[in-house]
PDB file of C-alpha atoms and ligand atoms in Angstrom:
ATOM      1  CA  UNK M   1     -77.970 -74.126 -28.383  1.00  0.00           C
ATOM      2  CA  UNK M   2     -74.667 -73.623 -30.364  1.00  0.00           C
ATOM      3  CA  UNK M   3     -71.947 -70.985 -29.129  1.00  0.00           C
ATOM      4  CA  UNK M   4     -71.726 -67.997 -31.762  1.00  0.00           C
ATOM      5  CA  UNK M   5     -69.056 -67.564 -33.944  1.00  0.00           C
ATOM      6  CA  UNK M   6     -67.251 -64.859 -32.185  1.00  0.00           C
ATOM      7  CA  UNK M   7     -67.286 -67.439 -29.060  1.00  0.00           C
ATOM      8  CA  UNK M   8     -65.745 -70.052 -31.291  1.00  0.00           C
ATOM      9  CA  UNK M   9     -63.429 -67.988 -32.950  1.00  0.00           C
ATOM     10  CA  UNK M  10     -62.119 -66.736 -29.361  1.00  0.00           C
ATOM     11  CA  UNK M  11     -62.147 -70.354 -27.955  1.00  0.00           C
ATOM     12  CA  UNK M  12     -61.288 -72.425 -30.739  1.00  0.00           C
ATOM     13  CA  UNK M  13     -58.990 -70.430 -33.319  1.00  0.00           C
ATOM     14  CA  UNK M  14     -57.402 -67.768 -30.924  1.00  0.00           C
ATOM     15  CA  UNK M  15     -55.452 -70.370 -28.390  1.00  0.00           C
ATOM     16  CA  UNK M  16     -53.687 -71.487 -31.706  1.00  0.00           C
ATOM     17  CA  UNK M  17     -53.011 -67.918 -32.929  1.00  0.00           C
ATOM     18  CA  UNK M  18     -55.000 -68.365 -35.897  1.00  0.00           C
ATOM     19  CA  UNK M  19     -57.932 -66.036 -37.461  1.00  0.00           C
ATOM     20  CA  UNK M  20     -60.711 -68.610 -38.314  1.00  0.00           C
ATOM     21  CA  UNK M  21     -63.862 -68.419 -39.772  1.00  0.00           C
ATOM     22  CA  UNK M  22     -67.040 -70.297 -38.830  1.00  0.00           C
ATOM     23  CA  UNK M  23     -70.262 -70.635 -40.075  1.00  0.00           C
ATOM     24  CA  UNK M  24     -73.263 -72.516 -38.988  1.00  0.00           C
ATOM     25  CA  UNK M  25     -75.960 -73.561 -41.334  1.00  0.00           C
ATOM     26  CA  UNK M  26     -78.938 -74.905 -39.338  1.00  0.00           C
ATOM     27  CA  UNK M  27     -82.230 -74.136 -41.467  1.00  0.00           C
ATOM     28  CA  UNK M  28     -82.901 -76.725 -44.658  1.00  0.00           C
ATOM     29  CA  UNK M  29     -80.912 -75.829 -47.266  1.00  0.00           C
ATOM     30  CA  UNK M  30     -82.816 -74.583 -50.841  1.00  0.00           C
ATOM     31  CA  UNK M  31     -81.811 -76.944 -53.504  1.00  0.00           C
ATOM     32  CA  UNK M  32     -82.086 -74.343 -56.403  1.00  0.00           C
ATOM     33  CA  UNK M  33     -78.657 -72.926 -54.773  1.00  0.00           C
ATOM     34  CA  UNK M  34     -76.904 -76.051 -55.790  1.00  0.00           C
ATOM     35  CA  UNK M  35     -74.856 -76.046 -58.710  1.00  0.00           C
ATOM     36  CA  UNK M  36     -75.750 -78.689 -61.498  1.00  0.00           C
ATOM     37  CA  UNK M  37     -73.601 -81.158 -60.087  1.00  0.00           C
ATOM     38  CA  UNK M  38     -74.171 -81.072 -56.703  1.00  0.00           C
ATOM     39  CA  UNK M  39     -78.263 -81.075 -58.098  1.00  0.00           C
ATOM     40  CA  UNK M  40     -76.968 -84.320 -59.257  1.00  0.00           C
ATOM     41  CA  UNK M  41     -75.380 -85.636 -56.471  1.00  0.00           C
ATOM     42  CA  UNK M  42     -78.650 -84.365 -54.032  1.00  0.00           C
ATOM     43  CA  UNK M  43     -80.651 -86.159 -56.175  1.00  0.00           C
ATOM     44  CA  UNK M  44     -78.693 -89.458 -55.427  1.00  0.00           C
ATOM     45  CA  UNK M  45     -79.248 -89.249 -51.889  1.00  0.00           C
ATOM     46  CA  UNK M  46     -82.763 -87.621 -51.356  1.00  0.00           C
ATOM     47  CA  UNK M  47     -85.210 -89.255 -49.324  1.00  0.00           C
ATOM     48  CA  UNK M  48     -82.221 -91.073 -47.614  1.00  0.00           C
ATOM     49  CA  UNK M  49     -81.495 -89.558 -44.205  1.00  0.00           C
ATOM     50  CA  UNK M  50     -77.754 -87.603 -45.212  1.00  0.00           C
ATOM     51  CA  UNK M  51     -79.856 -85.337 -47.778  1.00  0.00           C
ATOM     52  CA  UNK M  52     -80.518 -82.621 -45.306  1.00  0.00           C
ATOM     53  CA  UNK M  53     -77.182 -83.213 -43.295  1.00  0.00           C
ATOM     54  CA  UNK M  54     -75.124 -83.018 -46.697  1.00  0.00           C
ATOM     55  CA  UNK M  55     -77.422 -80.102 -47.961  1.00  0.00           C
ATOM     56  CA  UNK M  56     -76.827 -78.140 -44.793  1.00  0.00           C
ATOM     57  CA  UNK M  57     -73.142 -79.023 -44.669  1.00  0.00           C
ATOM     58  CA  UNK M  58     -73.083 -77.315 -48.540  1.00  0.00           C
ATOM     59  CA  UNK M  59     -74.921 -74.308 -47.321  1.00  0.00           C
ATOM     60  CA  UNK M  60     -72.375 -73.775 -44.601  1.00  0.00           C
ATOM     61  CA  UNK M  61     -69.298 -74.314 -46.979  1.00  0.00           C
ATOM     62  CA  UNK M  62     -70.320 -72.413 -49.527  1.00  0.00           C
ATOM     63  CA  UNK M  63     -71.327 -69.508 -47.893  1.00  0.00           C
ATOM     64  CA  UNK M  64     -67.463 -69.275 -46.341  1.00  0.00           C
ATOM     65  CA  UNK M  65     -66.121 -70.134 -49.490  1.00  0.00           C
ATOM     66  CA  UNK M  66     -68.042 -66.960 -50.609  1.00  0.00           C
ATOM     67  CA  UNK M  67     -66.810 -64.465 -47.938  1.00  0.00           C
ATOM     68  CA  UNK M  68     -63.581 -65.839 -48.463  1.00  0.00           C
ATOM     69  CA  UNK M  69     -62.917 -66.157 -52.167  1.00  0.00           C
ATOM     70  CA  UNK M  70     -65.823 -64.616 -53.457  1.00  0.00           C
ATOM     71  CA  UNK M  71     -67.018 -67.371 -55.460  1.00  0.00           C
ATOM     72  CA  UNK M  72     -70.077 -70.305 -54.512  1.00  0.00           C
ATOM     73  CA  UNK M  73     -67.852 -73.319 -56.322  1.00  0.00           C
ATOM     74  CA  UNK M  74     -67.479 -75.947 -53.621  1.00  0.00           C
ATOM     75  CA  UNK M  75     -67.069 -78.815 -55.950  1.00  0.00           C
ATOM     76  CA  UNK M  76     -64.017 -78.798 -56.208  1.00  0.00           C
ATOM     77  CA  UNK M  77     -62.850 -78.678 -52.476  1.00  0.00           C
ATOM     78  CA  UNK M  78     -61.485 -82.350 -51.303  1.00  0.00           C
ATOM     79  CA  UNK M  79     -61.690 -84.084 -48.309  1.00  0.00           C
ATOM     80  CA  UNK M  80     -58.351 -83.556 -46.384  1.00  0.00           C
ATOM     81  CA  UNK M  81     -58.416 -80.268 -47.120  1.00  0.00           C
ATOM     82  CA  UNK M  82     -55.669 -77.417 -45.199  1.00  0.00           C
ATOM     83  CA  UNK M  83     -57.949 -74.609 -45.647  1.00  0.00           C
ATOM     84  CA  UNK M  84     -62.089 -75.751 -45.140  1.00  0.00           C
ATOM     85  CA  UNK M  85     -63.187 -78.597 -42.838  1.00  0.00           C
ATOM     86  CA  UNK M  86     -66.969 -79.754 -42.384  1.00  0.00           C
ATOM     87  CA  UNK M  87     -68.708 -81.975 -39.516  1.00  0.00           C
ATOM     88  CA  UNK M  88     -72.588 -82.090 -39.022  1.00  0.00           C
ATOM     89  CA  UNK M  89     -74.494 -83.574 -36.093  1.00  0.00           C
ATOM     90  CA  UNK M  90     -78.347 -83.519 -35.247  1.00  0.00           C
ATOM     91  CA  UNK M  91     -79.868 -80.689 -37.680  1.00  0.00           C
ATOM     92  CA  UNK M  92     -76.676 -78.268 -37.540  1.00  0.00           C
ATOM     93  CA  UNK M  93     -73.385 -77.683 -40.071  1.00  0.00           C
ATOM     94  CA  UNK M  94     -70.574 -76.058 -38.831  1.00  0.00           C
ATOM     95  CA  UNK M  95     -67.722 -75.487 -41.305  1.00  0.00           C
ATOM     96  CA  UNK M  96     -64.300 -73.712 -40.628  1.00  0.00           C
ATOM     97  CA  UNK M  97     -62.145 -72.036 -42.909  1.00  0.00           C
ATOM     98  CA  UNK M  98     -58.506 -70.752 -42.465  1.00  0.00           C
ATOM     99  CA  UNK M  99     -58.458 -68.022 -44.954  1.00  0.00           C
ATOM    100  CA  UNK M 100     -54.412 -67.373 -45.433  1.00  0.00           C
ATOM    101  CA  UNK M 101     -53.762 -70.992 -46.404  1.00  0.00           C
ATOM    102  CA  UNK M 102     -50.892 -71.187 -44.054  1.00  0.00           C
ATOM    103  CA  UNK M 103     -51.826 -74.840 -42.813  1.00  0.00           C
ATOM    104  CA  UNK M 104     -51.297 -78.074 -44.306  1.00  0.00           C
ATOM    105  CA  UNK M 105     -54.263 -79.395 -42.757  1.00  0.00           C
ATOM    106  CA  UNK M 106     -57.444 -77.873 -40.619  1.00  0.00           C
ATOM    107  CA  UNK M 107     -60.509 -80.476 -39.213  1.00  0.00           C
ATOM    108  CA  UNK M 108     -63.563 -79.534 -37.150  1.00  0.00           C
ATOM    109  CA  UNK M 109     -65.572 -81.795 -35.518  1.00  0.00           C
ATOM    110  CA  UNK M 110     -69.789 -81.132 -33.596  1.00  0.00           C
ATOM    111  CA  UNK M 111     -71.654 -83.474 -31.340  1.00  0.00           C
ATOM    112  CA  UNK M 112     -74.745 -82.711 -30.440  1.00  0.00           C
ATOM    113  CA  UNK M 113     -76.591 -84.425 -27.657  1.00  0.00           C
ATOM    114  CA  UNK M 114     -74.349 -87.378 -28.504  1.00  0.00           C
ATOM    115  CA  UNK M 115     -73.700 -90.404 -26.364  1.00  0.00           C
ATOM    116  CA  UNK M 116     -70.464 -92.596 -27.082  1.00  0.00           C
ATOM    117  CA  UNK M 117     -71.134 -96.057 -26.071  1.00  0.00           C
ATOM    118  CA  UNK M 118     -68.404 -97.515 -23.749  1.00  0.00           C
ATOM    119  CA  UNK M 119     -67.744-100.171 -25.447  1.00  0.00           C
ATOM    120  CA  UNK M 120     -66.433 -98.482 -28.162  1.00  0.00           C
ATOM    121  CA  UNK M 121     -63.727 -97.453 -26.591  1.00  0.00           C
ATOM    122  CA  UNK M 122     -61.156 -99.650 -27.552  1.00  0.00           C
ATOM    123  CA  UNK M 123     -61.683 -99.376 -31.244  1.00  0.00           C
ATOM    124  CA  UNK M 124     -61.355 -95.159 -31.100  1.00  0.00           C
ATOM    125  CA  UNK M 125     -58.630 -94.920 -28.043  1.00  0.00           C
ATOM    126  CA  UNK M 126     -54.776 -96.017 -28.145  1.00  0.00           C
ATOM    127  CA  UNK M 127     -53.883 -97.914 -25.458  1.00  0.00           C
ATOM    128  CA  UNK M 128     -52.289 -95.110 -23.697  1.00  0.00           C
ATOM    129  CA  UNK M 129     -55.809 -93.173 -23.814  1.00  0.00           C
ATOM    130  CA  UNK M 130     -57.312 -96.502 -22.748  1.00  0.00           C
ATOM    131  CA  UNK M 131     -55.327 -96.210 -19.625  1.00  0.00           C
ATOM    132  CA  UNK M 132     -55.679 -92.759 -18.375  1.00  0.00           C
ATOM    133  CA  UNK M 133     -59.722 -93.471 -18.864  1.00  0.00           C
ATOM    134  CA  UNK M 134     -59.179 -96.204 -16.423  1.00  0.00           C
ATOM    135  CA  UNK M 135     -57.692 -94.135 -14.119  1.00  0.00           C
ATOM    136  CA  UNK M 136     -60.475 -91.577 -14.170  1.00  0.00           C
ATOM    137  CA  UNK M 137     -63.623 -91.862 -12.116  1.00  0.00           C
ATOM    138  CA  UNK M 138     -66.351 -93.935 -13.657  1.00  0.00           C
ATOM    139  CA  UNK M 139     -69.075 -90.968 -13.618  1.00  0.00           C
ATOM    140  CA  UNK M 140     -66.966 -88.973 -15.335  1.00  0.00           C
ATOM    141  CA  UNK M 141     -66.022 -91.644 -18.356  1.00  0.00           C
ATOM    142  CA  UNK M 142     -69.362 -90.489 -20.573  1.00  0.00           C
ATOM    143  CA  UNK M 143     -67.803 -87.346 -20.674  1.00  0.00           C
ATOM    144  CA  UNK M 144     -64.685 -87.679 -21.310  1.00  0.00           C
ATOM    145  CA  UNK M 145     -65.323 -90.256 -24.255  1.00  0.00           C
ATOM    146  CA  UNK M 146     -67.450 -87.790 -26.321  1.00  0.00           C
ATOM    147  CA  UNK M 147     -65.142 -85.393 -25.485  1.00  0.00           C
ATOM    148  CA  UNK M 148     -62.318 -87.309 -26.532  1.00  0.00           C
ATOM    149  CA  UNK M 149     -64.117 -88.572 -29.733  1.00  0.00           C
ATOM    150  CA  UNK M 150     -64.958 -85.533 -30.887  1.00  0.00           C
ATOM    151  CA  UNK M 151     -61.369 -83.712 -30.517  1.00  0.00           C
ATOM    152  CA  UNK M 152     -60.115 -87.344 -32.265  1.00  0.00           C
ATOM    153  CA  UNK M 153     -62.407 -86.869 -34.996  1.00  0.00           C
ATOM    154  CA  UNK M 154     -61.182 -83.302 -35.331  1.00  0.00           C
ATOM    155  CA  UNK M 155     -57.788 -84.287 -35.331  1.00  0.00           C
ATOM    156  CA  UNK M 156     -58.215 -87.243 -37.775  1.00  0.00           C
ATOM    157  CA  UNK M 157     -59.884 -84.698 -40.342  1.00  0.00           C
ATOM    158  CA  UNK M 158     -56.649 -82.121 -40.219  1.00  0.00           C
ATOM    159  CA  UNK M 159     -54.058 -85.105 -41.048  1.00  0.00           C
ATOM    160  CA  UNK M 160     -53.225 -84.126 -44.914  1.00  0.00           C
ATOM    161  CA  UNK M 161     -52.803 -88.068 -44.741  1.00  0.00           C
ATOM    162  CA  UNK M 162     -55.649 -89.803 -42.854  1.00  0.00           C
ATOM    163  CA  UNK M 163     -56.153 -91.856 -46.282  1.00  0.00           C
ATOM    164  CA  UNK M 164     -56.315 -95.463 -45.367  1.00  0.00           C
ATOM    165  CA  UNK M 165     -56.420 -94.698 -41.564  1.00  0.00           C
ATOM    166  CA  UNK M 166     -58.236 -94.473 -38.541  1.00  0.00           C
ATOM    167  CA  UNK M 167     -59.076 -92.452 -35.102  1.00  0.00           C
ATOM    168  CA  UNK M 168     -56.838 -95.133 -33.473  1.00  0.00           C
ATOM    169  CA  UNK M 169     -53.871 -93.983 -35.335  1.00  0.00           C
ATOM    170  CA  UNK M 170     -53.841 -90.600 -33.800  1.00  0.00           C
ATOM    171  CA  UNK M 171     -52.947 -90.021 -30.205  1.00  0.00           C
ATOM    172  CA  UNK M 172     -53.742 -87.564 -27.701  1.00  0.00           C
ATOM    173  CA  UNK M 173     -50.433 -85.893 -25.969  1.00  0.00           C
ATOM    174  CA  UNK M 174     -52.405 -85.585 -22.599  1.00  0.00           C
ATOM    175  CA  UNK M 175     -56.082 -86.938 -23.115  1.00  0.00           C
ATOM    176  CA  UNK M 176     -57.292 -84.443 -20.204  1.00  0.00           C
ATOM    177  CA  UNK M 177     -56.216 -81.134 -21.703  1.00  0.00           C
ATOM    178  CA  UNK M 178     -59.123 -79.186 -23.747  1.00  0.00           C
ATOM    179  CA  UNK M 179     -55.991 -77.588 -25.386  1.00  0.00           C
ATOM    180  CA  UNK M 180     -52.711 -79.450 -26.577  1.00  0.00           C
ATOM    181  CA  UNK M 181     -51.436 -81.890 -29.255  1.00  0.00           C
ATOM    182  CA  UNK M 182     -51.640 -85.057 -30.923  1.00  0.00           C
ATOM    183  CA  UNK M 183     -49.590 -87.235 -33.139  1.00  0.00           C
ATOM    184  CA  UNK M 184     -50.258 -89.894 -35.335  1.00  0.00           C
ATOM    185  CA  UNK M 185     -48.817 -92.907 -35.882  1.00  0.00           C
ATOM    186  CA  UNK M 186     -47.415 -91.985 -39.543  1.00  0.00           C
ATOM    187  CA  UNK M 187     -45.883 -88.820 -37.595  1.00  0.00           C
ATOM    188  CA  UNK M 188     -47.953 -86.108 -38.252  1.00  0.00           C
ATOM    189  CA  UNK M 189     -48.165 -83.696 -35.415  1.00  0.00           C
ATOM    190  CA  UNK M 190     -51.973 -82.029 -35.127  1.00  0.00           C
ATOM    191  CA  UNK M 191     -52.599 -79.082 -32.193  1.00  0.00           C
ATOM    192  CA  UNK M 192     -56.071 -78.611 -30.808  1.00  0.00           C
ATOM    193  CA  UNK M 193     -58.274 -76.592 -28.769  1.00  0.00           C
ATOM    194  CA  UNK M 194     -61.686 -77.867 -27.902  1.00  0.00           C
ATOM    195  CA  UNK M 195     -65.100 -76.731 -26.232  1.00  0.00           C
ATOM    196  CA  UNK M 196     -67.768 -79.136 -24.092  1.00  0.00           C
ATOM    197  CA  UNK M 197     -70.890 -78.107 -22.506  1.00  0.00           C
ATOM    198  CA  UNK M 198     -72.927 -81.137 -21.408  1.00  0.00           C
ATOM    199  CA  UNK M 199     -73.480 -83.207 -24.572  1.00  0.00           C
ATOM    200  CA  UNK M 200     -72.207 -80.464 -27.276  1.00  0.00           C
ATOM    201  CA  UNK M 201     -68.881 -81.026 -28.344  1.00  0.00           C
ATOM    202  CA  UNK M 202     -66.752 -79.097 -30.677  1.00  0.00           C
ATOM    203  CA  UNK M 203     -63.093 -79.506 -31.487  1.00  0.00           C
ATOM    204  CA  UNK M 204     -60.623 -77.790 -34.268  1.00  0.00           C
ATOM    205  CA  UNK M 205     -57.205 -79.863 -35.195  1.00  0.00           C
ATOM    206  CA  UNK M 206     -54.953 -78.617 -37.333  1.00  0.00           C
ATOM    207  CA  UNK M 207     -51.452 -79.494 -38.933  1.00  0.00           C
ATOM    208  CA  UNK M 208     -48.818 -77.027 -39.631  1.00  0.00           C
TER     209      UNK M 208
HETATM  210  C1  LIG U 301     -64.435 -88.981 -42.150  1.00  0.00           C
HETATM  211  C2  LIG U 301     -64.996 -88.958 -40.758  1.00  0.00           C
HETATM  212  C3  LIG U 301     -63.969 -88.275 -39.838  1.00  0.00           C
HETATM  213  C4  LIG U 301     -66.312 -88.180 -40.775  1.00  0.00           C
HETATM  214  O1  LIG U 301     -66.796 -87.981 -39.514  1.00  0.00           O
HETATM  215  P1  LIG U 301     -68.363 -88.078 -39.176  1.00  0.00           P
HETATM  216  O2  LIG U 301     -68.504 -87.856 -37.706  1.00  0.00           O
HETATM  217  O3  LIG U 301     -68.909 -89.322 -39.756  1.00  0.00           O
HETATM  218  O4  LIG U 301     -69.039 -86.909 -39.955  1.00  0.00           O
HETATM  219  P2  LIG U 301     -68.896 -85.330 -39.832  1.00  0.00           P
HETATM  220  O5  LIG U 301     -70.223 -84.778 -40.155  1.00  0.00           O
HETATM  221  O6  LIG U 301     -68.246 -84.872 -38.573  1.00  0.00           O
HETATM  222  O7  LIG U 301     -67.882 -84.996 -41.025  1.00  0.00           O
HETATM  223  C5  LIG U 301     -68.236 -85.276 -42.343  1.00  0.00           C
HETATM  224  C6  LIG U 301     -67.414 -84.392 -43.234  1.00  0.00           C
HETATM  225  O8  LIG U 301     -66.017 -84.659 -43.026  1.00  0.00           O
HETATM  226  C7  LIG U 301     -65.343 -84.384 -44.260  1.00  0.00           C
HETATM  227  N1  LIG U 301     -64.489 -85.529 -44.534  1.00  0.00           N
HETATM  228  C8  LIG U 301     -64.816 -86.716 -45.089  1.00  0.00           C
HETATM  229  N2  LIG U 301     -63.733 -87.495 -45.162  1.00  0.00           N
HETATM  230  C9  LIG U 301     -62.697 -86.792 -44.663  1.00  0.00           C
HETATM  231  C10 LIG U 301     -61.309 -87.045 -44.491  1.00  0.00           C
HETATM  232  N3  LIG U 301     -60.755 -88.217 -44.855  1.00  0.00           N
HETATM  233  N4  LIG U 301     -60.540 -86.063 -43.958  1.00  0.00           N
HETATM  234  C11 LIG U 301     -61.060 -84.870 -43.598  1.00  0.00           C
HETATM  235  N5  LIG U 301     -62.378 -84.574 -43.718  1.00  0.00           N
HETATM  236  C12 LIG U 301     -63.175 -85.534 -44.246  1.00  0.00           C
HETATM  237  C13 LIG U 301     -66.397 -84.147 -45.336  1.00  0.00           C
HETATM  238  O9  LIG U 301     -66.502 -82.755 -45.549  1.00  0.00           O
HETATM  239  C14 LIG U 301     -67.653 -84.672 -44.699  1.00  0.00           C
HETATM  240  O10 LIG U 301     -68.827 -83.990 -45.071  1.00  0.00           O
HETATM  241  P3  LIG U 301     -69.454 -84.130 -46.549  1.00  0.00           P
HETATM  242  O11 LIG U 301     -69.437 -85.592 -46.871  1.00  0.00           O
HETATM  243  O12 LIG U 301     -70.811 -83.544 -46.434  1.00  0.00           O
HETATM  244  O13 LIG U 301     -68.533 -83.332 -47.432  1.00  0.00           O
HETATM  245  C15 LIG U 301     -65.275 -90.380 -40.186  1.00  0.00           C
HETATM  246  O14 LIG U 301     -66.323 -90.974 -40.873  1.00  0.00           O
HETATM  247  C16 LIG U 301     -64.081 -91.305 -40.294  1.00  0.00           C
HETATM  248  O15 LIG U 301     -63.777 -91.856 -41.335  1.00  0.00           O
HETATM  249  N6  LIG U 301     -63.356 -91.512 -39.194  1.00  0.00           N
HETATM  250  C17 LIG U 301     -62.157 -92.376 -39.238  1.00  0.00           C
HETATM  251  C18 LIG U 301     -62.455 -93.836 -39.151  1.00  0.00           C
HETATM  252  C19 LIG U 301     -62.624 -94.265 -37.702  1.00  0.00           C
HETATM  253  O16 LIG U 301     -61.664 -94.440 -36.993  1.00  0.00           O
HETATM  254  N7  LIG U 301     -63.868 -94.414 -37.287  1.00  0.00           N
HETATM  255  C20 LIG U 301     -64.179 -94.730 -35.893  1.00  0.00           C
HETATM  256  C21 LIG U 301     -64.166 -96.211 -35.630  1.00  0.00           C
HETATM  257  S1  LIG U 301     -64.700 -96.557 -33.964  1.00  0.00           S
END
């Protein structure tokens, strides 16, 4: 089971001073609350196996775009965004939403019950997190790899310019830390705080 959202706004958006809102869409999503163009775009990808994850991920943007703005348009929101970010895993949407627009960019990432193979390590860690892997104890690596993917994939989605580039390009300060910052190679600096419970995972970046 997920944390509530007073639980992740104490854990995630309180250790970096900021008043975030969460919401969680986990029940199928009604179509008729789509506007015309998202009908469209639904229509694309039903039967395929995104429909319900990108219909749920709409129902949980939209309903924080209405608490926030008062209006149900989420068209128009792109993908590095500073004020909404989206991730869905398993049958659950969690989006965020700063609502002052003080960042310049804001990225949450959810595992659930997710495994990250070993060998795909090298392709998501820098060398430096490659290391300090190696130094840990080999139960332990599991864990620390989804853990470490998931605050990665955070941080990737809060870089205003991850265009073009990849989890590999942004580094963790001190991979250990559930709290603390990361760069990327173009020189953004992202700061994170993160939450793991066996094989749940959730992580908030952003960029200021
Ligand atoms: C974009 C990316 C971060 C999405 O992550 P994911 O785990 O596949 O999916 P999530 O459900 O967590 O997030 C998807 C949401 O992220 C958002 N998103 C997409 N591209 C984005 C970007 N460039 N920046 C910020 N957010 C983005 C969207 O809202 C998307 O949902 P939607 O399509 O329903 O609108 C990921 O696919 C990616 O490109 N990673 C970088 C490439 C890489 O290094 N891959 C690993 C190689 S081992």
């Amino acid at each position: 089971m997920l944390p509530d959202m007073g639980f992740l706004k104490a854990t995630l958006g309180e250790p970096l001073g900021l008043d975030l809102h969460f919401n969680i869409a986990d029940e199928q999503a009604c179509a008729a609350t789509l506007s015309l163009a998202e009908q469209k775009r639904y229509q694309a990808l039903e039967n395929t196996a995104r429909a319900k994850s990108w219909l749920l991920g709409r129902a949980a943007l939209k309903s924080l775009r209405t608490r926030l703005d008062g209006r149900t348009d989420i068209d128009a929101l792109s993908f590095p965004n500073a004020r909404f970010s989206l991730s869905h895993s398993a049958d659950v949407a969690l989006a965020v939403a700063e609502p002052s627009g003080c960042l310049e960019g804001i990225g949450v990432d959810l595992e659930v019950d997710t495994r990250i193979q070993p060998a795909a390590a090298r392709f998501f860690l820098t060398e430096h997190e490659q290391q300090w892997l190696q130094s840990q104890a080999a139960e332990r690596w599991s864990h620390h790899l989804l853990r470490i993917w998931c605050i990665k994939e955070a941080v990737f989605k809060a870089n205003p310019g991850n265009i073009g580039r990849t989890l590999a390009d942004h580094e963790l300060d001190r991979p250990a830390d559930a709290r603390g910052e990361a760069r990327a190679s173009t020189g953004q600096k992202m700061e994170y705080a993160s939450w793991c419970e066996s094989r749940t995972c959730i992580a908030l970046a952003v960029c200021r």
